[in-house]
Tab-separated table of C-alpha atoms and ligand atoms in Angstrom:
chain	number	residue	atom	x	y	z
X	1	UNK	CA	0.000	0.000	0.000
X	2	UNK	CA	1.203	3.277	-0.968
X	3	UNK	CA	-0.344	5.434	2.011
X	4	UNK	CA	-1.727	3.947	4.978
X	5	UNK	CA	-3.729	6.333	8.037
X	6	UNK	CA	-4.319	4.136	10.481
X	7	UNK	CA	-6.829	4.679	13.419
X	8	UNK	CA	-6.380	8.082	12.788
X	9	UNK	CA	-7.873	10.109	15.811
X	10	UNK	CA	-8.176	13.855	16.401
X	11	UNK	CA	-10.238	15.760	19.131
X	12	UNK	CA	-10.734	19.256	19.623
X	13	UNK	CA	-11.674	19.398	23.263
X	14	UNK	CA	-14.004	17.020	24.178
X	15	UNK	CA	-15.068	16.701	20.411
X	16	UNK	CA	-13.934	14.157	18.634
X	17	UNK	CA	-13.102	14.642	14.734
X	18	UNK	CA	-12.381	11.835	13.896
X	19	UNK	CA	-12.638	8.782	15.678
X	20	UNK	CA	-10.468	5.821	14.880
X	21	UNK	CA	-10.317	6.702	10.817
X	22	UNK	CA	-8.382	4.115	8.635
X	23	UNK	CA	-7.692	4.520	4.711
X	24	UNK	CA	-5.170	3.377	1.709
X	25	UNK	CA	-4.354	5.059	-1.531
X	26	UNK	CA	-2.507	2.724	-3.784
X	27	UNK	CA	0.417	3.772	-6.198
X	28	UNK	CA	-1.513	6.042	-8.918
X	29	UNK	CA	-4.852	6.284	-7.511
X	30	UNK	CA	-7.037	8.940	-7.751
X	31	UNK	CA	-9.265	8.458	-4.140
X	32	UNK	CA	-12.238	10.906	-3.081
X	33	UNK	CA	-12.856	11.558	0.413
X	34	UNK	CA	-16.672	12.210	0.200
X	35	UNK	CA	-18.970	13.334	3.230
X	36	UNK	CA	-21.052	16.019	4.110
X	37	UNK	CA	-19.904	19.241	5.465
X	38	UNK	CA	-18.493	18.985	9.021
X	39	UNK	CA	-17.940	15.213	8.675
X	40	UNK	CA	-14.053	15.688	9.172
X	41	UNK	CA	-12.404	15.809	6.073
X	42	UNK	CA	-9.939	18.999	6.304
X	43	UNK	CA	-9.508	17.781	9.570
X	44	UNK	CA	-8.175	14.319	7.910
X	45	UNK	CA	-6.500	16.077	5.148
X	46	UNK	CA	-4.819	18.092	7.339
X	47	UNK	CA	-3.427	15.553	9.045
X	48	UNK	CA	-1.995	13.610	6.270
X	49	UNK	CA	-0.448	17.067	4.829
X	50	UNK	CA	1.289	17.552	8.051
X	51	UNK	CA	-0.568	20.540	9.119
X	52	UNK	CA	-1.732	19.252	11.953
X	53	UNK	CA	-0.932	16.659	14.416
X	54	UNK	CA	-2.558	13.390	15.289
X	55	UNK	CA	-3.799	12.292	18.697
X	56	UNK	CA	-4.294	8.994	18.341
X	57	UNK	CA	-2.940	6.722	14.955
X	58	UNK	CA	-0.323	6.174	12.356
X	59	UNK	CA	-0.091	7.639	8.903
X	60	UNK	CA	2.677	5.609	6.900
X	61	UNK	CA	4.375	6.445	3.091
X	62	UNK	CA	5.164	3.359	1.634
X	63	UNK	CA	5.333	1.871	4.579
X	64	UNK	CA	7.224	4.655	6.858
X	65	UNK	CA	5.525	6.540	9.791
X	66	UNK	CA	5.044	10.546	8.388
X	67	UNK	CA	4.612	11.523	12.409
X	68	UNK	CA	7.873	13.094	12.693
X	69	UNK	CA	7.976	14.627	9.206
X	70	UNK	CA	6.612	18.382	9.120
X	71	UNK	CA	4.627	19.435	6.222
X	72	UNK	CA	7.506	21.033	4.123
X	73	UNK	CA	9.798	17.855	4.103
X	74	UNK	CA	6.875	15.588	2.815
X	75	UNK	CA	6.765	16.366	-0.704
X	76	UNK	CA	3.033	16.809	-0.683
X	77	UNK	CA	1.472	18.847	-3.393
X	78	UNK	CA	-1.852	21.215	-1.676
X	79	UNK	CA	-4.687	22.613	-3.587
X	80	UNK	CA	-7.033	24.393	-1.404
X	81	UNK	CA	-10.682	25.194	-1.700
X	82	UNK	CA	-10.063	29.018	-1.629
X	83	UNK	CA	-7.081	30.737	-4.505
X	84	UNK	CA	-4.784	30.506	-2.343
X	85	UNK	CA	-1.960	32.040	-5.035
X	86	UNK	CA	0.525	34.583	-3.954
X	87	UNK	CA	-0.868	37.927	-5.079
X	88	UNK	CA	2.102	39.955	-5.403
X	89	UNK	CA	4.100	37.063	-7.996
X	90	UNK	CA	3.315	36.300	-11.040
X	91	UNK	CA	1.823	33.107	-12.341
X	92	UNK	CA	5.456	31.893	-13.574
X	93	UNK	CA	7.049	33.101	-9.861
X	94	UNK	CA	3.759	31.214	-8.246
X	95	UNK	CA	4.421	27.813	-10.250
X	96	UNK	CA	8.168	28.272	-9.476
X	97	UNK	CA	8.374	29.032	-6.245
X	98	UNK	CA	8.887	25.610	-4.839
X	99	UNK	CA	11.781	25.203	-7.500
X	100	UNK	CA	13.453	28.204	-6.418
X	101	UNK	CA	13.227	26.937	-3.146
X	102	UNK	CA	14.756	23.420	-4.257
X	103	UNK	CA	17.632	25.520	-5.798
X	104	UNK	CA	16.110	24.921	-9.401
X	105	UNK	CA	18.266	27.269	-12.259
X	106	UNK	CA	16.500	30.159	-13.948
X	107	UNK	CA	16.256	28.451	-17.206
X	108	UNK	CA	15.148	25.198	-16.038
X	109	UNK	CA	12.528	26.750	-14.077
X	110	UNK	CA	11.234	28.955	-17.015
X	111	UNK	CA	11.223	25.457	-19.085
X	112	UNK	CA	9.285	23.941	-16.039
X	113	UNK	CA	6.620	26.421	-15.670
X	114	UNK	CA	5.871	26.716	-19.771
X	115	UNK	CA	5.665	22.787	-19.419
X	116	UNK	CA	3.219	23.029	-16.495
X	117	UNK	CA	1.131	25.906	-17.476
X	118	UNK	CA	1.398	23.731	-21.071
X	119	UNK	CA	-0.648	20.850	-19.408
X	120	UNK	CA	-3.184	23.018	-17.469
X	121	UNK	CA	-3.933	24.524	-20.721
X	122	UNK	CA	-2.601	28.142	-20.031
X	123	UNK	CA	-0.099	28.907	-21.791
X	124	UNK	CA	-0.118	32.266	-22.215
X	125	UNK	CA	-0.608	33.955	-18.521
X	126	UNK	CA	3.051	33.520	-16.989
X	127	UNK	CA	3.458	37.329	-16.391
X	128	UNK	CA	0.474	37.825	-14.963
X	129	UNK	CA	-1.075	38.366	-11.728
X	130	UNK	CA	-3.343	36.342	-9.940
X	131	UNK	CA	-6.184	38.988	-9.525
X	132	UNK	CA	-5.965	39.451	-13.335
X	133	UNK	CA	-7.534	35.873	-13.927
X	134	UNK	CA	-10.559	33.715	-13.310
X	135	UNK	CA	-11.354	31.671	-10.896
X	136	UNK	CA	-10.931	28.629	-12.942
X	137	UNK	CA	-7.635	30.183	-14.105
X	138	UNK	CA	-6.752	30.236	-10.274
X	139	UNK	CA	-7.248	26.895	-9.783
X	140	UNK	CA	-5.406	25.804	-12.586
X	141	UNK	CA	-2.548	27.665	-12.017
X	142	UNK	CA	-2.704	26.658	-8.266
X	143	UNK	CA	-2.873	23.090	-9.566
X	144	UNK	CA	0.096	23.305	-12.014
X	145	UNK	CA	2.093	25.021	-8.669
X	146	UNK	CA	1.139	22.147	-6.407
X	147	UNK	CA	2.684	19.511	-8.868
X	148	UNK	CA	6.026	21.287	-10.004
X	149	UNK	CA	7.664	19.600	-7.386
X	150	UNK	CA	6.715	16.712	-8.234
X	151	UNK	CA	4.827	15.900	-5.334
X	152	UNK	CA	4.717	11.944	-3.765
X	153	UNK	CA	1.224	12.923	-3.441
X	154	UNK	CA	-1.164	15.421	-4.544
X	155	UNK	CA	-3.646	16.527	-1.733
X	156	UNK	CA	-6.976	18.777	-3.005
X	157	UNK	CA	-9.454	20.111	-0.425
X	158	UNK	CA	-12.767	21.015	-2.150
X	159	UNK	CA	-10.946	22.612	-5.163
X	160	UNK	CA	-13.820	22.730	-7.089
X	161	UNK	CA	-16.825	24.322	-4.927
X	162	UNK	CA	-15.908	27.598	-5.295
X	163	UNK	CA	-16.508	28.092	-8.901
X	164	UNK	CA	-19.931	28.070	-11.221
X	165	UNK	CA	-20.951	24.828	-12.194
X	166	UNK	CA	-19.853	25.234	-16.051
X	167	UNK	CA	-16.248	25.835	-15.061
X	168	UNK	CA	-16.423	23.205	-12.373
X	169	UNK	CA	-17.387	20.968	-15.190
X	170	UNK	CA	-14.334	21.708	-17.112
X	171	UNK	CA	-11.668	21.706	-14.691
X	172	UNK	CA	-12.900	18.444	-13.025
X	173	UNK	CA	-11.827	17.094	-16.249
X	174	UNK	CA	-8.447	19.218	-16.465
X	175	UNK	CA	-7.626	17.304	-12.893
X	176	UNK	CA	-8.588	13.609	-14.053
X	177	UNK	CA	-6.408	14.674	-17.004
X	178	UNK	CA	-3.309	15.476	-15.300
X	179	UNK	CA	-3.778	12.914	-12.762
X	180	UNK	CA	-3.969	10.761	-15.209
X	181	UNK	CA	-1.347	12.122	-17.235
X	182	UNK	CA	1.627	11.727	-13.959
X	183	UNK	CA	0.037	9.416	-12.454
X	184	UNK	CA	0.345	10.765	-9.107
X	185	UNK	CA	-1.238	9.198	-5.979
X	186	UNK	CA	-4.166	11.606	-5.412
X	187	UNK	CA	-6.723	12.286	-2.555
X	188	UNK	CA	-9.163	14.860	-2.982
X	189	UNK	CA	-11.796	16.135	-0.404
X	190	UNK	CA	-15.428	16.976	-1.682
X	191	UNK	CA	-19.014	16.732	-0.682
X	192	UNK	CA	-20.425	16.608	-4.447
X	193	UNK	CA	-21.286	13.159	-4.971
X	194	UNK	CA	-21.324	13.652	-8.520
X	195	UNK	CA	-18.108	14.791	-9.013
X	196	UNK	CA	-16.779	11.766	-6.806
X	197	UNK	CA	-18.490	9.324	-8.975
X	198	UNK	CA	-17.329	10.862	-11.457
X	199	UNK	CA	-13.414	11.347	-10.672
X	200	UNK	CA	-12.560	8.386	-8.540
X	201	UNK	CA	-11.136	5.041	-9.027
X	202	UNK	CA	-12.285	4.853	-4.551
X	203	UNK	CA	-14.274	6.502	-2.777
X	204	UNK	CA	-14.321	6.566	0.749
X	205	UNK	CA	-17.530	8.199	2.453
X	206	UNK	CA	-17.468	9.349	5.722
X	207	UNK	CA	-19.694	10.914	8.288
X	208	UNK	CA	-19.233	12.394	11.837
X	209	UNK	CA	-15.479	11.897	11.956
X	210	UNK	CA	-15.868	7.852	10.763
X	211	UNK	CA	-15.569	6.510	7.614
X	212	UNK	CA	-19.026	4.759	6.550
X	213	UNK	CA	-18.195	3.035	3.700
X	214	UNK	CA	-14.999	2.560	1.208
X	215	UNK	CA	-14.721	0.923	-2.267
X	216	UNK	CA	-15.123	1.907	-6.074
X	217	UNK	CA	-17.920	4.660	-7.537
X	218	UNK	CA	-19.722	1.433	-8.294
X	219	UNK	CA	-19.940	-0.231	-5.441
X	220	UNK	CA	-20.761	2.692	-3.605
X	221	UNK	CA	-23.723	3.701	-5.580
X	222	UNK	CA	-25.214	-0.050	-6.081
X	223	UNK	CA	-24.121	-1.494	-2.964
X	224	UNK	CA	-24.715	1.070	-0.647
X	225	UNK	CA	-23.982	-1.033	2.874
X	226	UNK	CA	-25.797	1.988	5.143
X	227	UNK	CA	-28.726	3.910	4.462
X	228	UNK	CA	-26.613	6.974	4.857
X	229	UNK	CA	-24.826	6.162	2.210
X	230	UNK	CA	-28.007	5.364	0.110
X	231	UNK	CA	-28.883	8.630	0.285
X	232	UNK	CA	-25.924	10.763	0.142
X	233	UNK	CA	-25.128	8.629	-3.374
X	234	UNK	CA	-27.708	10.047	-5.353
X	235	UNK	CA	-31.842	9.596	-5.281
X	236	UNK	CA	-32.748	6.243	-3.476
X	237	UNK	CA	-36.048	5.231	-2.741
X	238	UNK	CA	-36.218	3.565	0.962
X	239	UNK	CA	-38.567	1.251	1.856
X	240	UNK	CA	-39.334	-0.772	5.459
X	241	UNK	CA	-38.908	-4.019	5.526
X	242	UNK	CA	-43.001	-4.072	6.189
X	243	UNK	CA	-43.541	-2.014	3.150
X	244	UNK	CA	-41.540	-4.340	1.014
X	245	UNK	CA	-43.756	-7.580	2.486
X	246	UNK	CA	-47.011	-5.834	1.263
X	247	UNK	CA	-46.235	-3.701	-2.007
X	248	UNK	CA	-43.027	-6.006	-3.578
X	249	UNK	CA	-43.220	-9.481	-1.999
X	250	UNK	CA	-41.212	-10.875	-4.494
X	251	UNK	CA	-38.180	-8.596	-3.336
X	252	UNK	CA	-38.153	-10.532	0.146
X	253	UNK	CA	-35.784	-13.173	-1.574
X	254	UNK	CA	-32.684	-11.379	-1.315
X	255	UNK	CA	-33.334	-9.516	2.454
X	256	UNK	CA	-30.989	-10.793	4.838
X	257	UNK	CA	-32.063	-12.157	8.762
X	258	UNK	CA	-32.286	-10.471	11.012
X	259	UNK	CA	-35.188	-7.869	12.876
X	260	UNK	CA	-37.570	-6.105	10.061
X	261	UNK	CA	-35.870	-2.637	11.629
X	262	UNK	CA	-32.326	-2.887	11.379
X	263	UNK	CA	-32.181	-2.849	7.396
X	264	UNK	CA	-34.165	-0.821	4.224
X	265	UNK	CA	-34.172	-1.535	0.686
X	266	UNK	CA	-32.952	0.642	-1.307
X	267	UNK	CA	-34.217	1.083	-4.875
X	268	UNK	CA	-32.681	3.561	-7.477
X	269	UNK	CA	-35.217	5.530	-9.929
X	270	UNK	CA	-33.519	3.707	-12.810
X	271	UNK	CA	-34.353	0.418	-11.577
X	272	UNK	CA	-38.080	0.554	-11.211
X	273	UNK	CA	-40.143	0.033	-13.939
X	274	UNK	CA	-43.513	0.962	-15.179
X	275	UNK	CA	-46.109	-0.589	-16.772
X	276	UNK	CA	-49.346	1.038	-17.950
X	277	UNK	CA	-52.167	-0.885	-16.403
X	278	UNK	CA	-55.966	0.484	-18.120
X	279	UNK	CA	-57.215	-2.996	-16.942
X	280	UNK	CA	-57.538	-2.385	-13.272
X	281	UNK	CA	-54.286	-4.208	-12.032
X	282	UNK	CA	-52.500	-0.891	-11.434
X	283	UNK	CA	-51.277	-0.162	-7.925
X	284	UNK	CA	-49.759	2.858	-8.887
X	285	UNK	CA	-50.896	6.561	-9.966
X	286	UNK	CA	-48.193	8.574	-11.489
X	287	UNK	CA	-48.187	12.498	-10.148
X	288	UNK	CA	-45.478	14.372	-11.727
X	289	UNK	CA	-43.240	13.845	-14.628
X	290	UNK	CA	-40.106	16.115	-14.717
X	291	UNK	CA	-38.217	16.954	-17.777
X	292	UNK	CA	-34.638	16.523	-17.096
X	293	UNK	CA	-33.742	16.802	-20.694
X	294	UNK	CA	-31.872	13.049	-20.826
X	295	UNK	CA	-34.427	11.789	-18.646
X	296	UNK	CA	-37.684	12.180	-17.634
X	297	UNK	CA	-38.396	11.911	-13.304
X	298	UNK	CA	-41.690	10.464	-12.135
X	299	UNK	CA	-43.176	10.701	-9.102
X	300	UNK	CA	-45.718	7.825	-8.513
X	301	UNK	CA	-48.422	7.640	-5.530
X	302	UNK	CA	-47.569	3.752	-4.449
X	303	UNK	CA	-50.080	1.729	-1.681
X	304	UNK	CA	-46.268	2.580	0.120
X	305	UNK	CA	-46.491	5.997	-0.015
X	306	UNK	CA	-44.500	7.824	-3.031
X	307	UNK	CA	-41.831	6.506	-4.868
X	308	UNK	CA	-39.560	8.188	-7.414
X	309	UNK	CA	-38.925	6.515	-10.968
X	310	UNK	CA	-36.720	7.762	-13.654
X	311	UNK	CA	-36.285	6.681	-17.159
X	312	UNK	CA	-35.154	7.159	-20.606
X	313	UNK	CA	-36.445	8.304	-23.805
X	314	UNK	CA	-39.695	9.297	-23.853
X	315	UNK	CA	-42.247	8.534	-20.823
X	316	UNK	CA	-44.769	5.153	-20.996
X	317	UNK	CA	-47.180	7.355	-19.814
X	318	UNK	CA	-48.746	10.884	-18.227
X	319	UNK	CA	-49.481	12.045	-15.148
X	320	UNK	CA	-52.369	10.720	-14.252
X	321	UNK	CA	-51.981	7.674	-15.544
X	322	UNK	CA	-52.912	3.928	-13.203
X	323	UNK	CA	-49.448	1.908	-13.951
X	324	UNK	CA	-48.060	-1.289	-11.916
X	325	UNK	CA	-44.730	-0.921	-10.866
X	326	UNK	CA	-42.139	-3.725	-12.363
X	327	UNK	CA	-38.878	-4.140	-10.107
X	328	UNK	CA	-35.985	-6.994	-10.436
X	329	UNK	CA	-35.330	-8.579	-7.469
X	330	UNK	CA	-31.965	-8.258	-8.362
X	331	UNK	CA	-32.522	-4.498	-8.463
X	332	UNK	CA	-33.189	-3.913	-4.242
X	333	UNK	CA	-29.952	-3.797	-2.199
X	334	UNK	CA	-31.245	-3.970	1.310
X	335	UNK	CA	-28.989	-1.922	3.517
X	336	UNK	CA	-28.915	-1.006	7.130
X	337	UNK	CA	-30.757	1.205	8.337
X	338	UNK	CA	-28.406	3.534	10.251
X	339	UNK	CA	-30.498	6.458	10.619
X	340	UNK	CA	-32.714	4.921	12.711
X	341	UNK	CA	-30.480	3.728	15.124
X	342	UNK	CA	-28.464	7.068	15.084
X	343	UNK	CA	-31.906	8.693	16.012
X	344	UNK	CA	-32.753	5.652	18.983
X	345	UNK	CA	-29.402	6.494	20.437
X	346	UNK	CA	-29.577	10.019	20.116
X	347	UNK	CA	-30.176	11.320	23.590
X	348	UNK	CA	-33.306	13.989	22.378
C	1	LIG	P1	-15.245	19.035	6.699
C	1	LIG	O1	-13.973	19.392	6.013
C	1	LIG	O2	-15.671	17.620	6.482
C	1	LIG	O3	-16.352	19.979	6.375
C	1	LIG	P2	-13.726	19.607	9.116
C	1	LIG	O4	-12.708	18.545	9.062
C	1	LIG	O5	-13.294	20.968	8.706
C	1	LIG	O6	-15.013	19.158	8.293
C	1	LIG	O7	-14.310	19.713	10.580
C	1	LIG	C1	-14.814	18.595	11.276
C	1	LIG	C2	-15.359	19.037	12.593
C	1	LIG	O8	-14.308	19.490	13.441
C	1	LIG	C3	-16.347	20.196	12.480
C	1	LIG	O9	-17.399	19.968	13.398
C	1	LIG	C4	-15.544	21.398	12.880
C	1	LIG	O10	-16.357	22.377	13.475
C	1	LIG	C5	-14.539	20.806	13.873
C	1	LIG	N1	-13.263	21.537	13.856
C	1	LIG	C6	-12.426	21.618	12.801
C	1	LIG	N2	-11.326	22.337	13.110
C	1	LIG	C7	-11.473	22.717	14.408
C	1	LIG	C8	-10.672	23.473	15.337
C	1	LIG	N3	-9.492	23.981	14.979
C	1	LIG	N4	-11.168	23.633	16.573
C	1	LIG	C9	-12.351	23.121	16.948
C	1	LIG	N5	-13.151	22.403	16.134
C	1	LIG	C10	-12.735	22.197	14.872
C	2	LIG	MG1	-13.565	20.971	4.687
């Protein structure tokens, strides 16, 4: 394993940040650290960048404890949510100014920076200023400084959330590309599942200072293990165990033992199907149908209260319309039911 944290723990006080946290990044993987605001993520990041100090915990570079090691000797690369750029040097002095620090010569620095600013697709802003760009330009630019060094891993804490979602667009797929491109080990912080699924090769989701879940974009969106992470990974309907026995019988099969309220079933929008039913067999009224331009949403009135269905091309029917509800068995991943128990314990 490339990077190892280990029953990571850090309190503030008597709060706890993160409680016994364990992760690995693997030689040239791209990881996500998803959760929502407040779950501990900086915090986490922080720690791995040196920037703060662990109470409890290991974090280990191929294999060798980083305790000891402050921030500057670790050869991270940083992005940070905010531009954090220099505002009195210019774009080339930004990018360069942990080769000048290195002892890097004039010319090979000037080759470096054109080469970087080259691959963040800038190549004409060297002599400018940082308040004289966009920023998406910022970003960039902060991106091409945090991997001049060549950094033994690239760190990025919510790069992205800062800027409108047409750039966001863009320069998510400017960071995939140079990730890609250097192949550098890379964890970056965000609480947009999308652009998680859509960046990661793992993502591990966390929530109040633990990590919930851990594994690839697909297994995190089809095999949700937690109802928490059923519903932070995109629309899921949830149904009880009791709903499931009277509405969807059939999807009993694949529930695992165990009391009817430690677990859900999740069902994705994609995965329910409907059938128009003039005849009198529906058990279904649809009451909405949203035009999402590649899809079409539905929301359907079910004898289990309402259910949301989403498919392609154009819709089987109208609102209004009596439809029956078609699901796979294979389709419901029952998962537990976390929420509840959070609530049970909770002491309001
Ligand atoms: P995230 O990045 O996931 O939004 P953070 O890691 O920044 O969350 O913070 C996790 C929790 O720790 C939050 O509840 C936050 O208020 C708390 N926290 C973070 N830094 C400090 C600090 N220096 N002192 C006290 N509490 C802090
Ligand atoms: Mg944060």
């Amino acid at each position: 394993m490339y990077l190892t944290v280990r029953n990571a723990t850090k309190t503030y006080g008597p709060f706890t940040a993160l409680d016994s946290v364990s992760i690995e990044i693997e030689q040239g993987e791209f990881v996500c650290l998803l959760g929502p605001s407040g779950c501990g993520k900086t915090t986490l990041l922080r720690l791995i960048a040196g920037l703060s100090r662990l109470d409890g915990g290991d974090i280990l570079l191929e294999g060798a404890a980083l305790s000891d090691l402050p921030a500057r000797k670790r050869g991270f690369g940083i992005v940070f949510q905010s531009y954090s750029l220099f505002p009195n040097m210019t774009v080339a002095e930004n990018i360069g100014y942990g080769l000048k620090i290195r002892g890097t010569s004039r010319s090979e620095m000037a080759r470096r920076v054109a080469e970087l600013l080259e691959l963040v697709k800038l190549p004409d802003v060297a002599d400018k200023y940082p308040g004289q760009l966009s920023g998406g330009q910022q970003q960039r630019i902060a991106l091409a400084r945090a991997i001049a060094v060549d950094p033994r891993l690239l760190l990025l804490d919510e790069p992205l959330s800062a800027l409108d979602a047409k750039v966001r667009a863009e320069l998510r797929g400017e960071i995939l590309h140079v990730q890609r491109t250097l192949g550098i080990p890379t964890l970056m912080v965000t609480h947009d599942q999308e652009e998680a699924l859509a960046l990661a090769d793992k993502i591990i989701c966390m929530n109040h200072g633990v990590v919930v879940q851990a594994g690839t974009p697909e297994d995190l969106y089809q095999r949700p293990k937690t109802r928490f992470v059923a519903e932070f990974m995109g629309i899921s309907n949830l149904l009880s165990t009791d709903a499931v026995r009277r509405a969807f019988p059939a999807l009993l099969a694949t529930r695992p033992e165990g009391p009817d309220d430690r677990v859900v079933a999740c069902l994705r929008p994609e995965q329910i199907g409907l059938i128009p039913a003039p005849d009198g067999s529906a058990t279904a009224t649809v009451r909405g149908i949203s035009f999402l331009g590649n899809l079409r949403r539905l929301e359907v009135d079910s004898a289990v209260g309402p259910l949301i269905v989403e498919t392609h091309g154009a819709a089987p029917c109208r609102e209004g319309d009596r439809v029956t509800l078609s699901i796979a068995p294979e389709a419901c991943t029952w998962v537990a039911d976390d929420m509840a128990r959070q609530m049970a314990e909770s002491p309001a």
